[in-house]
Short mmCIF file of C-alpha atoms in Angstrom, two decimals:
data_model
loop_
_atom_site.label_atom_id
_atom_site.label_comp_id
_atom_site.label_asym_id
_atom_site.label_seq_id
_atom_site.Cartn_x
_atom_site.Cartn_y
_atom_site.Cartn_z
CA UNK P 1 0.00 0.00 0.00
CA UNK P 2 1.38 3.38 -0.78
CA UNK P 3 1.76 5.90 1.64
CA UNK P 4 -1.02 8.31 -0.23
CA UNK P 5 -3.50 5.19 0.48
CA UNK P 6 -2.16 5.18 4.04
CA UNK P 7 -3.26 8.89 4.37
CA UNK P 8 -6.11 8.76 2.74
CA UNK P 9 -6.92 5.78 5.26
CA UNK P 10 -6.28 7.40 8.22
CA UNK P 11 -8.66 10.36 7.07
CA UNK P 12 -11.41 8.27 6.27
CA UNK P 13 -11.25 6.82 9.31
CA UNK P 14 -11.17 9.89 10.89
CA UNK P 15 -13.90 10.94 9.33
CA UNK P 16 -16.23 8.17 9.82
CA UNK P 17 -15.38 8.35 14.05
CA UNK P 18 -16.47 11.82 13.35
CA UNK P 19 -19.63 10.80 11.58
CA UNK P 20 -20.36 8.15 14.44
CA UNK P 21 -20.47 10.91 17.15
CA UNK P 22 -22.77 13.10 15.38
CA UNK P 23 -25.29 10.16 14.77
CA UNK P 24 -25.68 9.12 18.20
CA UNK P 25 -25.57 12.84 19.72
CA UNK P 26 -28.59 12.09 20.48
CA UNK P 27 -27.96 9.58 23.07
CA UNK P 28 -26.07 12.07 25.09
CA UNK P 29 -28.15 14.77 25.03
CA UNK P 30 -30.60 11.99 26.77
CA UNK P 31 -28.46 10.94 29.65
CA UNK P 32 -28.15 15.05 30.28
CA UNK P 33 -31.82 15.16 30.32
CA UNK P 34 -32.65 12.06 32.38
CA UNK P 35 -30.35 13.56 34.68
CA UNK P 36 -32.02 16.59 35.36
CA UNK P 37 -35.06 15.08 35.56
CA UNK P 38 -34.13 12.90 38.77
CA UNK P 39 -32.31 15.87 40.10
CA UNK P 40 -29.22 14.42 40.08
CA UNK P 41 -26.84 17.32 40.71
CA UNK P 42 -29.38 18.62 43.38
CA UNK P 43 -28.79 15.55 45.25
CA UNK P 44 -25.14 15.50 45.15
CA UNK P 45 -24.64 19.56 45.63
CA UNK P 46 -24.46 18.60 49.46
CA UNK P 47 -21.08 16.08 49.01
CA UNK P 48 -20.92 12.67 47.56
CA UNK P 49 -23.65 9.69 47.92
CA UNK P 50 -23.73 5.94 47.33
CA UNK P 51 -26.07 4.55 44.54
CA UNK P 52 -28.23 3.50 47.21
CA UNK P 53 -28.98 6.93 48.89
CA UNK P 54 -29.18 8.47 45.32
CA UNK P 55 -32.11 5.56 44.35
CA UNK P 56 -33.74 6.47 47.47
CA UNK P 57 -33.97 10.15 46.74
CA UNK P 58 -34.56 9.68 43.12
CA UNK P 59 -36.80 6.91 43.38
CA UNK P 60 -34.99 4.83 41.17
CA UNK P 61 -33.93 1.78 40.35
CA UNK P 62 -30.14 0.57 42.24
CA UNK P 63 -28.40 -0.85 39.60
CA UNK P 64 -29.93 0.83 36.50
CA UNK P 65 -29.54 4.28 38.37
CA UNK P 66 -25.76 2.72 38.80
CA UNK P 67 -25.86 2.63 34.98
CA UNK P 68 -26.67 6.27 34.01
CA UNK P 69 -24.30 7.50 36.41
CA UNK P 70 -21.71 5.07 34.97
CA UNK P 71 -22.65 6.79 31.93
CA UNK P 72 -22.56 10.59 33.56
CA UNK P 73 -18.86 9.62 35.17
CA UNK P 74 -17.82 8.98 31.95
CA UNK P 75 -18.99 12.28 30.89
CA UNK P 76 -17.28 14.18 33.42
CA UNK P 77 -20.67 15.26 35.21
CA UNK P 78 -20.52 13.13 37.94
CA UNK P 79 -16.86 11.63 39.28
CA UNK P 80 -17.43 7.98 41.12
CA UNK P 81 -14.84 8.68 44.60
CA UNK P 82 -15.08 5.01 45.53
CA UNK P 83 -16.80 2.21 43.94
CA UNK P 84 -20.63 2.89 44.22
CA UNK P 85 -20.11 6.18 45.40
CA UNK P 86 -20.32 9.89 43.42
CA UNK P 87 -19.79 13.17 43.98
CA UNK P 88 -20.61 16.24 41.24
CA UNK P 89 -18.34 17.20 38.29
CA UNK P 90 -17.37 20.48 37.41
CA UNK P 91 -19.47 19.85 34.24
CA UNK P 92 -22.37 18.81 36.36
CA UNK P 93 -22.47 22.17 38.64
CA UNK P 94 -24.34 23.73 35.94
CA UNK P 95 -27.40 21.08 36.13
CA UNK P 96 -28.56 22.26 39.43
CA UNK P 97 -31.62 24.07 39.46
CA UNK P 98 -30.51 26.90 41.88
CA UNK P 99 -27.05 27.60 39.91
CA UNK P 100 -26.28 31.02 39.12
CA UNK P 101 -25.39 29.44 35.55
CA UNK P 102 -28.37 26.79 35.72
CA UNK P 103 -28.81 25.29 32.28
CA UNK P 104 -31.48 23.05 33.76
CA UNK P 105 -34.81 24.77 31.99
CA UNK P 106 -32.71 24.47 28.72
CA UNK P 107 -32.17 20.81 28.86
CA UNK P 108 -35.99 20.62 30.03
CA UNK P 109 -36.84 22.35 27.15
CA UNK P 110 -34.85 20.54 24.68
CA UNK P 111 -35.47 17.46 25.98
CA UNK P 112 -39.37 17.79 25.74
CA UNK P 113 -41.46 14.99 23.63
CA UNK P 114 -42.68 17.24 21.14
CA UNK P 115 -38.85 19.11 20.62
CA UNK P 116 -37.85 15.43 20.24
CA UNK P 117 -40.39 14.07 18.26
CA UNK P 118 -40.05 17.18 15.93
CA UNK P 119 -36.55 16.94 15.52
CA UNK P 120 -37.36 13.42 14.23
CA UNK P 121 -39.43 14.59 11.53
CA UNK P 122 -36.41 17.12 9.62
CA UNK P 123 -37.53 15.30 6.43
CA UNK P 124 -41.00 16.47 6.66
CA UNK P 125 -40.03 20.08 7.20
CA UNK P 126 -37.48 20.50 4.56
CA UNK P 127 -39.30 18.23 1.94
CA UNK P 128 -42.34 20.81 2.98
CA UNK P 129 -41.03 23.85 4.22
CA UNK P 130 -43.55 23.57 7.14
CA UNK P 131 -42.39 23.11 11.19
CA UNK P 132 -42.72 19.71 11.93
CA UNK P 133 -43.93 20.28 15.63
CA UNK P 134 -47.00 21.39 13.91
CA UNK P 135 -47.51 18.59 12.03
CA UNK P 136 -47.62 16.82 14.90
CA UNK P 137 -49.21 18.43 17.06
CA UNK P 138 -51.47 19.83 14.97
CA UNK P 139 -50.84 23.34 16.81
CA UNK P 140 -47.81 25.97 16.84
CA UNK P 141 -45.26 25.47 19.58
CA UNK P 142 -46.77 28.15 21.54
CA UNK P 143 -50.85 27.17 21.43
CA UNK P 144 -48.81 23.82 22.55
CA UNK P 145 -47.41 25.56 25.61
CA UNK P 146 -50.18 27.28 26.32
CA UNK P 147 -51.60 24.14 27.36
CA UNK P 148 -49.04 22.59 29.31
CA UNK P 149 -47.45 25.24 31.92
CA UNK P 150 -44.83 23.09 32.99
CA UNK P 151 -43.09 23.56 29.22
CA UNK P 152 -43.98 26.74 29.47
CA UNK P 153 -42.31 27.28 32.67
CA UNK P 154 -38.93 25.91 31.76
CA UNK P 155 -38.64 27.81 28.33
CA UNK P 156 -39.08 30.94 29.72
CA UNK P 157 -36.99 30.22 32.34
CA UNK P 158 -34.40 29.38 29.70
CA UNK P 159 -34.85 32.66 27.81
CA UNK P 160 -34.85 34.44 30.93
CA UNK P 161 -31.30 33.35 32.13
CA UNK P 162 -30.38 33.37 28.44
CA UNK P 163 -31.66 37.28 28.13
CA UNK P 164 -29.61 38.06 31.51
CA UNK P 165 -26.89 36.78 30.42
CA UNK P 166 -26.84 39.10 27.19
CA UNK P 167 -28.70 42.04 29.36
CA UNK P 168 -25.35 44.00 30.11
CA UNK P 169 -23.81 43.97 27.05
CA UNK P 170 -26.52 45.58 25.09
CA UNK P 171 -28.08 47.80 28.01
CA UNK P 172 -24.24 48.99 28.08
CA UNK P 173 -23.83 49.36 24.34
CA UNK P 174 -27.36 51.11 23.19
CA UNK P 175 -27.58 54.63 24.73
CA UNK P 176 -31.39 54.00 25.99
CA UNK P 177 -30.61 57.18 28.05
CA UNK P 178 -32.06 59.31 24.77
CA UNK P 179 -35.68 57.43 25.86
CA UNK P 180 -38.31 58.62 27.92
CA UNK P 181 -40.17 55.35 27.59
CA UNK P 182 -39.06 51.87 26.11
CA UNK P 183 -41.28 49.64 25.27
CA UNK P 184 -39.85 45.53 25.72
CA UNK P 185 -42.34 43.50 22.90
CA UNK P 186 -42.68 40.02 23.47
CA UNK P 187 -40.24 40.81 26.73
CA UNK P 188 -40.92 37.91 28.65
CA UNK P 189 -39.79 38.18 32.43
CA UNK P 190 -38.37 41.43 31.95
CA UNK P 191 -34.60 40.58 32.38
CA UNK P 192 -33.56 43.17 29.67
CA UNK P 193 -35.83 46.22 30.35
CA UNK P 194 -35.14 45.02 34.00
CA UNK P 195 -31.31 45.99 33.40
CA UNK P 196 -31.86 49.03 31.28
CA UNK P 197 -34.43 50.75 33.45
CA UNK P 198 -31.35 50.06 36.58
CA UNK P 199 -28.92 51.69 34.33
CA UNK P 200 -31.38 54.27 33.23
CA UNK P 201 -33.08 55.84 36.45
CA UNK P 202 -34.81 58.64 33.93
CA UNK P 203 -36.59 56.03 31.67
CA UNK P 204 -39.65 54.51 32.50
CA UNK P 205 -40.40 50.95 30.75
CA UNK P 206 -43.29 48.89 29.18
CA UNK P 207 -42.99 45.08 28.87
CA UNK P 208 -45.81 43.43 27.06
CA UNK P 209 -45.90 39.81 26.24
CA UNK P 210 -48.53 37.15 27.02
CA UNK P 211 -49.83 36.12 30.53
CA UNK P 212 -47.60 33.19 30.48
CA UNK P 213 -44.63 34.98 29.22
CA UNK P 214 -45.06 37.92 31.91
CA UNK P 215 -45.35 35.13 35.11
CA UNK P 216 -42.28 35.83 36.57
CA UNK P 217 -41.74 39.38 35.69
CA UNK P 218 -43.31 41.24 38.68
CA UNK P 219 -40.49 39.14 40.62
CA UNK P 220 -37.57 39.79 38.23
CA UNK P 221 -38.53 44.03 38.05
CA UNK P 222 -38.88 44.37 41.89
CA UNK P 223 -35.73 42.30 42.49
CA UNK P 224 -34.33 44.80 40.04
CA UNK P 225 -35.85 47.38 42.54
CA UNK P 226 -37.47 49.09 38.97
CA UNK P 227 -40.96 47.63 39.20
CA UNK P 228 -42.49 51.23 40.21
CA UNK P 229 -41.28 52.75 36.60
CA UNK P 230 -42.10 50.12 34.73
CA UNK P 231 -46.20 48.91 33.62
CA UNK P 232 -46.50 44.97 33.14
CA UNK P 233 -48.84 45.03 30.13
CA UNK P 234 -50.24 41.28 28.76
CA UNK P 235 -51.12 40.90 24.59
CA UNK P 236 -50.65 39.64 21.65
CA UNK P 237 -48.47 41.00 19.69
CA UNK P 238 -49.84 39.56 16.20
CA UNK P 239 -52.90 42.13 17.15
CA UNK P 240 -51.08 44.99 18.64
CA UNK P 241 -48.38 46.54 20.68
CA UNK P 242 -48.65 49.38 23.08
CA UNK P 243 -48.51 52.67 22.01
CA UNK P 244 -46.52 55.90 22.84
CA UNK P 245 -43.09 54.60 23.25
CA UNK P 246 -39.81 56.64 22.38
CA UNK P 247 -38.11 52.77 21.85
CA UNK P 248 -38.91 49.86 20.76
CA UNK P 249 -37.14 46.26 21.01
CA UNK P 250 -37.77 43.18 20.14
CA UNK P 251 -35.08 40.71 21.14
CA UNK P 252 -34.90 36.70 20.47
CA UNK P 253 -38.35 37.37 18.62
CA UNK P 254 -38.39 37.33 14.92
CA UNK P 255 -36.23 34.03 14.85
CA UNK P 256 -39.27 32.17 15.91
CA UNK P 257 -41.54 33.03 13.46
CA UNK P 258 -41.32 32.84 9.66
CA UNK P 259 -41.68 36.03 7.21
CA UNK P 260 -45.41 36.18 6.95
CA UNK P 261 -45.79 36.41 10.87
CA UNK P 262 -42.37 38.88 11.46
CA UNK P 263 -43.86 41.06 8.75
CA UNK P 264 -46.84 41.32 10.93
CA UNK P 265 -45.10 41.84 14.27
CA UNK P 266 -43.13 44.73 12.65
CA UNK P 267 -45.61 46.33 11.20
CA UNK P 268 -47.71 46.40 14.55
CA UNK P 269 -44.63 47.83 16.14
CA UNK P 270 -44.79 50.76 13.32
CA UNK P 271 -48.81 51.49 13.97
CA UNK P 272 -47.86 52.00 17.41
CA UNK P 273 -44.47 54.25 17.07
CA UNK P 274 -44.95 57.80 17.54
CA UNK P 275 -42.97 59.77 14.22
CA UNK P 276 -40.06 59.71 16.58
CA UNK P 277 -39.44 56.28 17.57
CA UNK P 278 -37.07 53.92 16.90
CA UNK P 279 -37.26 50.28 16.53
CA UNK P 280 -34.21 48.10 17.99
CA UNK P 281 -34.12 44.53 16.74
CA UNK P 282 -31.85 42.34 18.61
CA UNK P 283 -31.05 39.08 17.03
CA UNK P 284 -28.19 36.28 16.22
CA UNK P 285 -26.96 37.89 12.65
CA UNK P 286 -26.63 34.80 10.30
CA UNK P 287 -23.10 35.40 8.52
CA UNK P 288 -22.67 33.87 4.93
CA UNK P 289 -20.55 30.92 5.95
CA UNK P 290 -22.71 29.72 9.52
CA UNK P 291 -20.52 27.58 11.81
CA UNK P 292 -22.35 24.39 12.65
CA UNK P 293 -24.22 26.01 16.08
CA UNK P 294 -25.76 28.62 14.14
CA UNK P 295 -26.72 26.39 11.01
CA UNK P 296 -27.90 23.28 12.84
CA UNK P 297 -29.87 25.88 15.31
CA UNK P 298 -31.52 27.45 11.94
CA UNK P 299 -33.00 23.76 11.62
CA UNK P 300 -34.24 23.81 14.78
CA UNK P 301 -36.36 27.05 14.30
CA UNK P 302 -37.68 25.56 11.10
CA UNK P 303 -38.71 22.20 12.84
CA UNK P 304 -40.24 23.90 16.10
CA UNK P 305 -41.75 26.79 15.27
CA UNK P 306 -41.19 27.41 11.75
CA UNK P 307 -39.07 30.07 12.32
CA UNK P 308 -35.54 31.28 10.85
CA UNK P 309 -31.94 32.95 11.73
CA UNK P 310 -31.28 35.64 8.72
CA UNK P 311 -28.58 37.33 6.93
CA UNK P 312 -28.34 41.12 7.02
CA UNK P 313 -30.01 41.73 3.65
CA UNK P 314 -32.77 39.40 4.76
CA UNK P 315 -33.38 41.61 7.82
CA UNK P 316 -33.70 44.56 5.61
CA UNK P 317 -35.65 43.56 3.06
CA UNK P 318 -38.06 42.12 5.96
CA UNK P 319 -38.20 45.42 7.67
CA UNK P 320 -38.67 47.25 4.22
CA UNK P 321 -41.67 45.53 3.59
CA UNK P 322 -42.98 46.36 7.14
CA UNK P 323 -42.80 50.11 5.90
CA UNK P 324 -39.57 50.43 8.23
CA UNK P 325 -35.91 51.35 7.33
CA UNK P 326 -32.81 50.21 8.97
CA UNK P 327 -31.01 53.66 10.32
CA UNK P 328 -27.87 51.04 11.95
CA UNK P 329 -26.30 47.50 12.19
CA UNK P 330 -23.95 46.93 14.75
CA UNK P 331 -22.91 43.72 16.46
CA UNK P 332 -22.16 43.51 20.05
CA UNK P 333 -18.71 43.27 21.11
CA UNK P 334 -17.52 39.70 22.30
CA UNK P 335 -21.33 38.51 22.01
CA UNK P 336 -20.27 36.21 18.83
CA UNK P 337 -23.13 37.31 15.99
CA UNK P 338 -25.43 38.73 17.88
CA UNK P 339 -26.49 42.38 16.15
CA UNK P 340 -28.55 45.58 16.84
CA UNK P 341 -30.64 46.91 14.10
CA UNK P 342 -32.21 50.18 14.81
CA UNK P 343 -34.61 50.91 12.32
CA UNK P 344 -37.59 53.56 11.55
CA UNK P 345 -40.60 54.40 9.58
CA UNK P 346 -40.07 54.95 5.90
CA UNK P 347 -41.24 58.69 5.33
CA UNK P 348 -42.27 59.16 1.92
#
């Protein structure tokens, strides 16, 4: 054999070990979520157990629990000290529910029947262009929620930590001191307007979203200690949006829905913008070449809720033909793609 068939032997091989790990991802992302589930890292937070004190706290069974934490060892969430014994990982500090850096709603959310059972049916979407959850659910992913609080609960949990997280950055790069009154669409708990209004003492906020959405946000504003200059407001923001505001933002919202229902959004925003407004659109900005997070996590928009991530032109054309013009593009420093448009009303 020659050495170029050597080479080319090696890569292959490489290649198909690659393969391998990307078909069964989804046996991994499993044992995460069965983990979280039985509280795993909750129970261990306090020091190390034996399998049979985990069982009993878990209500599991000995030596199949023994097996998924076999499995979580050699994942580096759990570490076994002494033979049937385990304490928590560095990797596994994050899967407690109290964490500062919880991603325990997120794996919830992920791991839900439907998100599974959608991601199952890819083929259907792109052979049809249609989200698969709906197919099988016969419903959108948020009539689906609507109907079963404790998915509700954990994703917007997991957009609320994911919001704080991003909170600082933009409150700190946007100047929302120019605003009297910003108005948060489709704002959720209230993390962002939560952290501008702090920053901000002279602006007084709106957040509007639906009843399940807003659940938390009374908590999240008066732990904030801005709850007095800021009005809770439920909708729907397919119908309308509040009126009168100097600002408005949308973040995380446009991805989830395709161009028909953005269009609408947008233009709701515009009915409701005073001549003076602005509209701030915060979302991930899909470059030309996508690494494999942001491409594979397009495909999840399109099976779950038939949503999209978009290129810069595709933002502006979308806003143009919601009778708004983009004034600025930025991207946020060290926050990978994630961009501010600020856009207004076409005056003709």
């Amino acid at each position: 054999m020659s050495t170029n068939d050597e080479t080319q032997n090696v890569a292959e091989a490489r290649a198909r070990a690659e393969l391998v790990k990307m078909i069964f991802g989804f046996r991994f992302s499993q044992v995460v979520h069965t983990a979280v589930r039985l509280r795993i890292a909750d129970h261990l937070a306090d020091g190390e157990k034996t399998v049979a004190r985990l069982a009993q706290a878990t209500g599991t069974h000995p030596p199949t629990l023994h097996r998924l934490l076999r499995a979580l060892a050699a994942l580096d969430i759990v570490i076994e000290t002494t033979a049937g014994s385990y304490r928590l990982g560095a990797l596994g500090r994050p899967l407690r529910f109290e964490a500062e850096n919880s991603v325990t709603a997120l794996t919830l959310m992920a791991g839900d029947d439907m998100a599974w059972r959608a991601w199952g049916e890819l083929t259907h979407s792109v052979r049809t262009g249609e989200p698969a959850f709906d197919h099988l659910a016969g419903m959108n992913n948020f009539a689906y929620m609507a109907d079963r609080p404790e998915v509700a609960v954990a994703y917007y949990e997991a957009v609320r930590r994911d919001t704080a997280g991003l909170a600082p950055a933009l409150a700190a790069h946007v100047d929302f001191s120019r605003f009297k009154k910003v108005v948060d669409v489709g704002g959720g708990a209230g993390a962002l307007l939560a952290e501008i209004l702090r920053r901000e003492t002279g602006v007084r906020g709106v957040l509007f979203d639906t009843p399940a959405g807003l659940a938390s946000a009374p908590r999240v504003l008066a732990e904030a200690g801005v709850a007095e200059r800021c009005e809770i407001v439920a909708g729907d923001f397919m119908e309308k949006v509040p009126e009168g505001g100097d600002a408005y933002v949308l973040k995380y919202v446009l991805l989830d829905w395709d161009d028909d229902s953005a269009r609408t959004i947008l233009a709701n925003c515009r009915r409701a913008m005073p001549e003076h407004a602005v509209l701030i659109v915060v979302e991930l900005m899909l470059p030309d070449r996508p690494d494999s997070w942001t491409a594979v996590g397009d495909l999840d928009l399109l099976v779950t809720t038939g949503g999209r991530e978009r290129t810069e032109a595709e933002f502006e054309a979308l806003l143009r033909s919601a009778g708004l013009e983009p004034a600025s593009v930025r991207e946020l420093p060290d926050e990978g793609h994630f961009t501010v448009i600020e856009a207004k009303e076409v005056r003709t």
